[in-house]
Amino acid sequence: GNGDPSLAVFGKALTPNFHALATGFVTLDNIYATAEVSYDGWLWSTAAQAQDVIQKQFPVFYAGRGLSLDGGGAGNNRGVNVALPTLAERLAANPLTADDADILPGQTDVGAPDGPDNEVNTGYLWDAALRAGLTVRNYGFFLDGARYAMPAASAYGIPLERHPFATQTTVAIPGNAALAPFTDPYYRGFDPSYPDYWRYQEWARDFDTRYVAGGEDLPSLTLVRFMNDHTGNFATAIDGVNTPETQQADNDYAVGLLVEKIGQSKFASDTVIFVIEDDAQDGPDHVDAHRTTAYVAGAHVRQGALVSTQYNTIDFLRTIEEVLGLAPMNLNDAVATPMADVFTTTPAPWTFTAAPSAVLYGTKLPLGPAPAGLTVPSPAHDAAYWAQATAGMDFTSEDAFDFAVYSRLTWAGIMGAAPYPETRSGLNLRDGRGALLAGY
């Protein structure tokens, strides 16, 4: 694919499963995030639109000039969880909620898109699925994480439980009214202190209990959010997953484990897995600041293919709609291009074997003994370094600090003296990969 290895902060050694998915199925090397930032990225990725309030808020917020964020992945308006209909439920979810029933009463969400025929707040992918009579299950989408930041020892903090189902500890407070009935209450939302490995374990428990052993039909649409590729909370992250390298590798391994489990299950032949990062966040890239990473796996997905067709987030979403047999949600996805050249009409058996990055054997995750002869690398810096370097940054949500500063901190901490890339070469690096990669 058209990648510049000199810009790869997290290369193959840290992301072996993403590399295996890309080379085993399709390498999408010309796909772009429709979003500018994470905030509108959630809307583009789940609704094929980012409506007026979203577009007006994020430039002001990202410039550090105030405003709340009333959309995105949490579903709060002015800090109020409007997915919850009563004041008592809102106070239980977040005790800092104002004790006034007249503040934003009801469940109308100013940050949520409307559906067809101006149906209020029903413009998301899962709304389309539910309208069509399909089934939905949610792991980690649109959760209110306000209590994650509260002290675990307090009456309101939600502890970093590795197996919350075992202790019957509710760790997921829905932030979207339509998703609430279908949300796994034991699947933790956005919190960089918590490894994706444990999110995977909860998904796997539910998958095995309900659909493998329990015999329930697998939902038509399953939403799974692994978020540790954001990195952060280095002083409080558990199990030694507390540096950018280990957190990125943890995210990679969780995705690989999920693909492996589905590939080895009775659902392998009629399940397709779509994986995308919702925004590129202006990261260093030699082609474009919007180029993002995406992966597709399943029996009808081509194997060992390079797909360089230009696609974007809306095309990706339109393809999911096509697989589910859904009508487009709005004009944007109606005119989008389904990603037909990712697929084949002749299905093929497939499996996937997840492999943890070697760096994860230096953490406390229960991976078992390291393979014989494996050298466990150390991250470039320890957690104390990263905690000090990011002191004052707010990792409680995806959008709460200056990402331009953070990108440069990450680059300097991992890439060392190499100068931060300021220009884009625009070169086509698809050819001669062997020679290009030899030095890496």
Short mmCIF file of N, CA and C in Angstrom, two decimals, residues 233-365:
data_model
loop_
_atom_site.label_atom_id
_atom_site.label_comp_id
_atom_site.label_asym_id
_atom_site.label_seq_id
_atom_site.Cartn_x
_atom_site.Cartn_y
_atom_site.Cartn_z
N ASN A 233 -3.97 9.10 29.93
CA ASN A 233 -4.13 8.70 31.34
C ASN A 233 -2.97 7.83 31.81
N PHE A 234 -1.75 8.25 31.52
CA PHE A 234 -0.59 7.39 31.73
C PHE A 234 -0.31 7.13 33.22
N ALA A 235 -0.70 8.05 34.09
CA ALA A 235 -0.43 7.86 35.52
C ALA A 235 -1.42 6.91 36.18
N THR A 236 -2.60 6.75 35.57
CA THR A 236 -3.65 5.93 36.20
C THR A 236 -3.99 4.67 35.42
N ALA A 237 -3.42 4.49 34.24
CA ALA A 237 -3.74 3.31 33.43
C ALA A 237 -3.29 2.04 34.15
N ILE A 238 -4.13 1.02 34.11
CA ILE A 238 -3.87 -0.21 34.86
C ILE A 238 -3.12 -1.24 34.02
N ASP A 239 -2.58 -2.23 34.73
CA ASP A 239 -1.94 -3.41 34.13
C ASP A 239 -0.71 -3.07 33.30
N GLY A 240 -0.09 -1.93 33.58
CA GLY A 240 1.12 -1.57 32.85
C GLY A 240 0.89 -1.16 31.42
N VAL A 241 -0.37 -1.00 31.03
CA VAL A 241 -0.68 -0.52 29.67
C VAL A 241 -0.75 1.00 29.77
N ASN A 242 0.42 1.62 29.87
CA ASN A 242 0.48 3.01 30.32
C ASN A 242 1.48 3.86 29.54
N THR A 243 1.76 3.46 28.31
CA THR A 243 2.56 4.27 27.40
C THR A 243 1.85 4.26 26.05
N PRO A 244 2.14 5.22 25.16
CA PRO A 244 1.49 5.18 23.85
C PRO A 244 1.72 3.87 23.11
N GLU A 245 2.94 3.31 23.22
CA GLU A 245 3.22 2.06 22.51
C GLU A 245 2.37 0.91 23.02
N THR A 246 2.28 0.75 24.35
CA THR A 246 1.53 -0.37 24.89
C THR A 246 0.03 -0.19 24.69
N GLN A 247 -0.44 1.04 24.73
CA GLN A 247 -1.88 1.27 24.53
C GLN A 247 -2.28 1.04 23.08
N GLN A 248 -1.44 1.47 22.15
CA GLN A 248 -1.73 1.19 20.75
C GLN A 248 -1.67 -0.32 20.48
N ALA A 249 -0.70 -1.00 21.04
CA ALA A 249 -0.59 -2.45 20.85
C ALA A 249 -1.77 -3.18 21.50
N ASP A 250 -2.24 -2.68 22.62
CA ASP A 250 -3.42 -3.24 23.28
C ASP A 250 -4.65 -3.11 22.40
N ASN A 251 -4.83 -1.95 21.78
CA ASN A 251 -5.94 -1.74 20.87
C ASN A 251 -5.86 -2.71 19.68
N ASP A 252 -4.68 -2.84 19.13
CA ASP A 252 -4.46 -3.74 18.00
C ASP A 252 -4.80 -5.18 18.37
N TYR A 253 -4.38 -5.61 19.55
CA TYR A 253 -4.61 -6.99 19.96
C TYR A 253 -6.09 -7.26 20.22
N ALA A 254 -6.79 -6.29 20.81
CA ALA A 254 -8.22 -6.47 21.07
C ALA A 254 -8.99 -6.65 19.77
N VAL A 255 -8.67 -5.83 18.76
CA VAL A 255 -9.34 -5.99 17.47
C VAL A 255 -9.02 -7.37 16.88
N GLY A 256 -7.76 -7.77 16.96
CA GLY A 256 -7.39 -9.09 16.44
C GLY A 256 -8.10 -10.22 17.15
N LEU A 257 -8.24 -10.13 18.47
CA LEU A 257 -8.94 -11.17 19.22
C LEU A 257 -10.41 -11.27 18.81
N LEU A 258 -11.06 -10.14 18.59
CA LEU A 258 -12.45 -10.17 18.17
C LEU A 258 -12.59 -10.83 16.80
N VAL A 259 -11.73 -10.46 15.87
CA VAL A 259 -11.79 -11.05 14.54
C VAL A 259 -11.52 -12.55 14.62
N GLU A 260 -10.55 -12.94 15.45
CA GLU A 260 -10.25 -14.36 15.61
C GLU A 260 -11.46 -15.13 16.12
N LYS A 261 -12.13 -14.61 17.15
CA LYS A 261 -13.25 -15.33 17.73
C LYS A 261 -14.39 -15.49 16.74
N ILE A 262 -14.70 -14.44 15.99
CA ILE A 262 -15.76 -14.55 14.99
C ILE A 262 -15.34 -15.52 13.89
N GLY A 263 -14.08 -15.45 13.47
CA GLY A 263 -13.61 -16.33 12.41
C GLY A 263 -13.63 -17.80 12.79
N GLN A 264 -13.53 -18.09 14.09
CA GLN A 264 -13.55 -19.47 14.55
C GLN A 264 -14.93 -19.92 15.02
N SER A 265 -15.93 -19.06 14.85
CA SER A 265 -17.28 -19.36 15.34
C SER A 265 -18.18 -19.84 14.20
N LYS A 266 -19.37 -20.26 14.56
CA LYS A 266 -20.36 -20.69 13.58
C LYS A 266 -20.90 -19.53 12.76
N PHE A 267 -20.55 -18.31 13.13
CA PHE A 267 -21.04 -17.13 12.43
C PHE A 267 -20.06 -16.63 11.37
N ALA A 268 -18.95 -17.32 11.18
CA ALA A 268 -17.89 -16.81 10.31
C ALA A 268 -18.36 -16.62 8.87
N SER A 269 -19.19 -17.52 8.36
CA SER A 269 -19.53 -17.49 6.94
C SER A 269 -20.50 -16.38 6.57
N ASP A 270 -21.26 -15.88 7.54
CA ASP A 270 -22.25 -14.86 7.19
C ASP A 270 -22.12 -13.60 8.05
N THR A 271 -20.89 -13.33 8.48
CA THR A 271 -20.60 -12.08 9.21
C THR A 271 -19.51 -11.33 8.47
N VAL A 272 -19.69 -10.01 8.35
CA VAL A 272 -18.63 -9.16 7.81
C VAL A 272 -18.29 -8.13 8.87
N ILE A 273 -17.00 -7.92 9.06
CA ILE A 273 -16.48 -7.04 10.11
C ILE A 273 -15.90 -5.80 9.46
N PHE A 274 -16.40 -4.64 9.87
CA PHE A 274 -15.90 -3.36 9.38
C PHE A 274 -15.19 -2.65 10.54
N VAL A 275 -13.99 -2.18 10.30
CA VAL A 275 -13.20 -1.48 11.31
C VAL A 275 -12.73 -0.15 10.71
N ILE A 276 -12.97 0.95 11.42
CA ILE A 276 -12.49 2.23 10.92
C ILE A 276 -12.15 3.15 12.08
N GLU A 277 -11.16 4.00 11.88
CA GLU A 277 -10.87 5.10 12.78
C GLU A 277 -11.65 6.30 12.28
N ASP A 278 -12.43 6.92 13.16
CA ASP A 278 -13.41 7.90 12.68
C ASP A 278 -12.81 9.24 12.26
N ASP A 279 -11.57 9.50 12.62
CA ASP A 279 -10.95 10.75 12.17
C ASP A 279 -9.44 10.57 12.11
N ALA A 280 -8.80 11.36 11.27
CA ALA A 280 -7.35 11.29 11.15
C ALA A 280 -6.67 12.32 12.05
N GLN A 281 -7.42 13.30 12.52
CA GLN A 281 -6.94 14.29 13.50
C GLN A 281 -5.67 14.99 13.02
N ASP A 282 -5.57 15.21 11.71
CA ASP A 282 -4.45 15.96 11.14
C ASP A 282 -3.10 15.32 11.48
N GLY A 283 -3.05 14.00 11.52
CA GLY A 283 -1.80 13.33 11.81
C GLY A 283 -0.84 13.38 10.64
N PRO A 284 0.47 13.18 10.90
CA PRO A 284 1.45 13.20 9.81
C PRO A 284 1.16 12.13 8.76
N ASP A 285 1.06 12.53 7.52
CA ASP A 285 0.84 11.60 6.42
C ASP A 285 1.39 12.24 5.16
N HIS A 286 1.95 11.43 4.28
CA HIS A 286 2.58 12.03 3.09
C HIS A 286 1.59 12.30 1.98
N VAL A 287 0.32 11.86 2.16
CA VAL A 287 -0.69 12.06 1.12
C VAL A 287 -1.65 13.18 1.49
N ASP A 288 -2.32 13.02 2.64
CA ASP A 288 -3.36 13.98 3.02
C ASP A 288 -3.65 13.85 4.51
N ALA A 289 -3.98 14.96 5.14
CA ALA A 289 -4.26 14.94 6.58
C ALA A 289 -5.51 14.17 6.93
N HIS A 290 -6.34 13.86 5.94
CA HIS A 290 -7.60 13.16 6.21
C HIS A 290 -7.49 11.65 5.96
N ARG A 291 -6.36 11.18 5.44
CA ARG A 291 -6.27 9.74 5.15
C ARG A 291 -6.33 8.97 6.46
N THR A 292 -7.15 7.92 6.49
CA THR A 292 -7.36 7.18 7.73
C THR A 292 -7.14 5.70 7.49
N THR A 293 -7.32 4.91 8.54
CA THR A 293 -7.14 3.47 8.45
C THR A 293 -8.50 2.79 8.52
N ALA A 294 -8.67 1.77 7.71
CA ALA A 294 -9.92 1.00 7.70
C ALA A 294 -9.62 -0.43 7.26
N TYR A 295 -10.42 -1.36 7.76
CA TYR A 295 -10.21 -2.78 7.51
C TYR A 295 -11.57 -3.45 7.34
N VAL A 296 -11.61 -4.49 6.50
CA VAL A 296 -12.83 -5.26 6.30
C VAL A 296 -12.43 -6.73 6.27
N ALA A 297 -13.20 -7.58 6.96
CA ALA A 297 -12.89 -9.01 7.01
C ALA A 297 -14.17 -9.82 6.92
N GLY A 298 -14.10 -10.98 6.28
CA GLY A 298 -15.26 -11.86 6.18
C GLY A 298 -15.14 -12.78 4.99
N ALA A 299 -16.08 -13.70 4.87
CA ALA A 299 -16.02 -14.72 3.82
C ALA A 299 -16.14 -14.12 2.43
N HIS A 300 -16.87 -13.03 2.28
CA HIS A 300 -17.07 -12.42 0.97
C HIS A 300 -16.10 -11.27 0.70
N VAL A 301 -15.10 -11.12 1.55
CA VAL A 301 -14.09 -10.08 1.36
C VAL A 301 -12.92 -10.67 0.59
N ARG A 302 -12.42 -9.94 -0.39
CA ARG A 302 -11.26 -10.41 -1.14
C ARG A 302 -10.08 -10.64 -0.20
N GLN A 303 -9.22 -11.55 -0.59
CA GLN A 303 -8.07 -11.87 0.25
C GLN A 303 -6.78 -11.51 -0.48
N GLY A 304 -5.86 -10.88 0.27
CA GLY A 304 -4.57 -10.51 -0.29
C GLY A 304 -4.64 -9.44 -1.35
N ALA A 305 -5.61 -8.53 -1.25
CA ALA A 305 -5.83 -7.54 -2.31
C ALA A 305 -5.44 -6.14 -1.86
N LEU A 306 -4.90 -5.37 -2.80
CA LEU A 306 -4.66 -3.95 -2.59
C LEU A 306 -5.77 -3.19 -3.30
N VAL A 307 -6.54 -2.42 -2.54
CA VAL A 307 -7.65 -1.65 -3.11
C VAL A 307 -7.30 -0.17 -2.97
N SER A 308 -7.00 0.45 -4.08
CA SER A 308 -6.57 1.84 -4.08
C SER A 308 -7.66 2.78 -4.60
N THR A 309 -8.85 2.28 -4.77
CA THR A 309 -9.97 3.14 -5.12
C THR A 309 -10.15 4.20 -4.04
N GLN A 310 -10.42 5.43 -4.44
CA GLN A 310 -10.62 6.47 -3.44
C GLN A 310 -11.98 6.31 -2.77
N TYR A 311 -11.94 6.13 -1.46
CA TYR A 311 -13.16 6.02 -0.67
C TYR A 311 -13.08 6.98 0.51
N ASN A 312 -14.21 7.15 1.18
CA ASN A 312 -14.23 7.98 2.39
C ASN A 312 -15.18 7.37 3.41
N THR A 313 -15.32 8.05 4.53
CA THR A 313 -16.14 7.55 5.63
C THR A 313 -17.57 7.26 5.18
N ILE A 314 -18.13 8.13 4.35
CA ILE A 314 -19.52 7.95 3.95
C ILE A 314 -19.66 6.74 3.03
N ASP A 315 -18.68 6.52 2.16
CA ASP A 315 -18.70 5.30 1.35
C ASP A 315 -18.67 4.06 2.23
N PHE A 316 -17.85 4.12 3.27
CA PHE A 316 -17.72 3.01 4.23
C PHE A 316 -19.07 2.73 4.88
N LEU A 317 -19.75 3.79 5.32
CA LEU A 317 -21.05 3.63 5.96
C LEU A 317 -22.10 3.14 4.96
N ARG A 318 -22.06 3.67 3.75
CA ARG A 318 -22.99 3.22 2.72
C ARG A 318 -22.83 1.73 2.45
N THR A 319 -21.61 1.25 2.51
CA THR A 319 -21.35 -0.18 2.28
C THR A 319 -21.99 -1.02 3.37
N ILE A 320 -21.91 -0.58 4.61
CA ILE A 320 -22.57 -1.28 5.71
C ILE A 320 -24.08 -1.31 5.48
N GLU A 321 -24.63 -0.19 5.03
CA GLU A 321 -26.06 -0.15 4.73
C GLU A 321 -26.42 -1.16 3.64
N GLU A 322 -25.58 -1.25 2.62
CA GLU A 322 -25.86 -2.19 1.53
C GLU A 322 -25.85 -3.63 2.04
N VAL A 323 -24.88 -3.94 2.90
CA VAL A 323 -24.81 -5.30 3.46
C VAL A 323 -26.07 -5.62 4.27
N LEU A 324 -26.57 -4.63 5.00
CA LEU A 324 -27.76 -4.84 5.83
C LEU A 324 -29.06 -4.67 5.06
N GLY A 325 -28.98 -4.21 3.82
CA GLY A 325 -30.20 -4.00 3.05
C GLY A 325 -30.96 -2.76 3.46
N LEU A 326 -30.26 -1.75 3.94
CA LEU A 326 -30.92 -0.53 4.43
C LEU A 326 -30.92 0.55 3.35
N ALA A 327 -31.99 1.35 3.36
CA ALA A 327 -32.03 2.52 2.50
C ALA A 327 -31.10 3.58 3.05
N PRO A 328 -30.56 4.46 2.20
CA PRO A 328 -29.72 5.55 2.71
C PRO A 328 -30.47 6.40 3.72
N MET A 329 -29.70 6.99 4.64
CA MET A 329 -30.29 7.79 5.70
C MET A 329 -30.50 9.24 5.31
N ASN A 330 -29.70 9.71 4.35
CA ASN A 330 -29.79 11.11 3.92
C ASN A 330 -29.13 11.24 2.55
N LEU A 331 -29.05 12.45 2.06
CA LEU A 331 -28.51 12.67 0.73
C LEU A 331 -27.04 12.28 0.63
N ASN A 332 -26.29 12.46 1.72
CA ASN A 332 -24.85 12.18 1.67
C ASN A 332 -24.57 10.71 1.35
N ASP A 333 -25.19 9.80 2.11
CA ASP A 333 -24.95 8.38 1.84
C ASP A 333 -25.72 7.91 0.61
N ALA A 334 -26.77 8.64 0.22
CA ALA A 334 -27.50 8.25 -0.99
C ALA A 334 -26.62 8.37 -2.23
N VAL A 335 -25.73 9.37 -2.24
CA VAL A 335 -24.87 9.56 -3.41
C VAL A 335 -23.47 8.99 -3.21
N ALA A 336 -23.26 8.32 -2.07
CA ALA A 336 -21.95 7.71 -1.80
C ALA A 336 -21.75 6.47 -2.67
N THR A 337 -20.51 6.03 -2.75
CA THR A 337 -20.16 4.88 -3.60
C THR A 337 -19.97 3.64 -2.74
N PRO A 338 -20.80 2.61 -2.89
CA PRO A 338 -20.55 1.36 -2.16
C PRO A 338 -19.19 0.79 -2.55
N MET A 339 -18.49 0.23 -1.58
CA MET A 339 -17.11 -0.24 -1.79
C MET A 339 -17.12 -1.64 -2.40
N ALA A 340 -17.63 -1.72 -3.62
CA ALA A 340 -17.86 -3.02 -4.26
C ALA A 340 -16.57 -3.78 -4.51
N ASP A 341 -15.49 -3.08 -4.80
CA ASP A 341 -14.27 -3.81 -5.16
C ASP A 341 -13.51 -4.35 -3.95
N VAL A 342 -14.09 -4.20 -2.76
CA VAL A 342 -13.55 -4.87 -1.58
C VAL A 342 -14.02 -6.33 -1.54
N PHE A 343 -15.12 -6.63 -2.24
CA PHE A 343 -15.80 -7.91 -2.06
C PHE A 343 -15.67 -8.81 -3.28
N THR A 344 -15.98 -10.09 -3.06
CA THR A 344 -16.06 -11.09 -4.11
C THR A 344 -17.39 -11.81 -3.98
N THR A 345 -17.94 -12.22 -5.11
CA THR A 345 -19.21 -12.96 -5.08
C THR A 345 -19.00 -14.43 -4.76
N THR A 346 -17.75 -14.86 -4.70
CA THR A 346 -17.44 -16.25 -4.37
C THR A 346 -16.85 -16.31 -2.96
N PRO A 347 -17.64 -16.71 -1.97
CA PRO A 347 -17.13 -16.72 -0.60
C PRO A 347 -16.03 -17.75 -0.42
N ALA A 348 -15.15 -17.46 0.52
CA ALA A 348 -14.04 -18.37 0.81
C ALA A 348 -13.96 -18.59 2.31
N PRO A 349 -13.60 -19.80 2.75
CA PRO A 349 -13.40 -20.02 4.18
C PRO A 349 -12.30 -19.09 4.69
N TRP A 350 -12.42 -18.69 5.94
CA TRP A 350 -11.41 -17.80 6.49
C TRP A 350 -11.27 -18.03 7.99
N THR A 351 -10.08 -17.78 8.47
CA THR A 351 -9.81 -17.75 9.90
C THR A 351 -8.83 -16.61 10.16
N PHE A 352 -8.63 -16.32 11.41
CA PHE A 352 -7.66 -15.29 11.77
C PHE A 352 -7.08 -15.68 13.12
N THR A 353 -5.79 -15.52 13.26
CA THR A 353 -5.12 -15.81 14.53
C THR A 353 -4.50 -14.52 15.05
N ALA A 354 -5.00 -14.07 16.18
CA ALA A 354 -4.50 -12.83 16.78
C ALA A 354 -3.15 -13.09 17.44
N ALA A 355 -2.27 -12.11 17.34
CA ALA A 355 -0.94 -12.22 17.94
C ALA A 355 -0.63 -10.93 18.69
N PRO A 356 -0.33 -11.01 19.98
CA PRO A 356 0.01 -9.79 20.70
C PRO A 356 1.37 -9.26 20.28
N SER A 357 1.47 -7.95 20.19
CA SER A 357 2.78 -7.34 19.97
C SER A 357 3.71 -7.74 21.10
N ALA A 358 4.97 -7.90 20.79
CA ALA A 358 5.95 -8.30 21.80
C ALA A 358 5.97 -7.33 22.98
N VAL A 359 5.67 -6.05 22.73
CA VAL A 359 5.74 -5.07 23.81
C VAL A 359 4.72 -5.35 24.91
N LEU A 360 3.64 -6.04 24.57
CA LEU A 360 2.60 -6.32 25.57
C LEU A 360 3.06 -7.35 26.61
N TYR A 361 4.09 -8.12 26.30
CA TYR A 361 4.60 -9.08 27.29
C TYR A 361 5.34 -8.37 28.42
N GLY A 362 5.59 -7.09 28.26
CA GLY A 362 6.16 -6.32 29.35
C GLY A 362 5.12 -5.68 30.25
N THR A 363 3.84 -5.90 29.94
CA THR A 363 2.75 -5.40 30.77
C THR A 363 2.26 -6.51 31.70
N LYS A 364 1.21 -6.21 32.46
CA LYS A 364 0.63 -7.19 33.37
C LYS A 364 -0.62 -7.85 32.80
N LEU A 365 -0.89 -7.65 31.53
CA LEU A 365 -2.02 -8.35 30.91
C LEU A 365 -1.76 -9.85 30.94
#
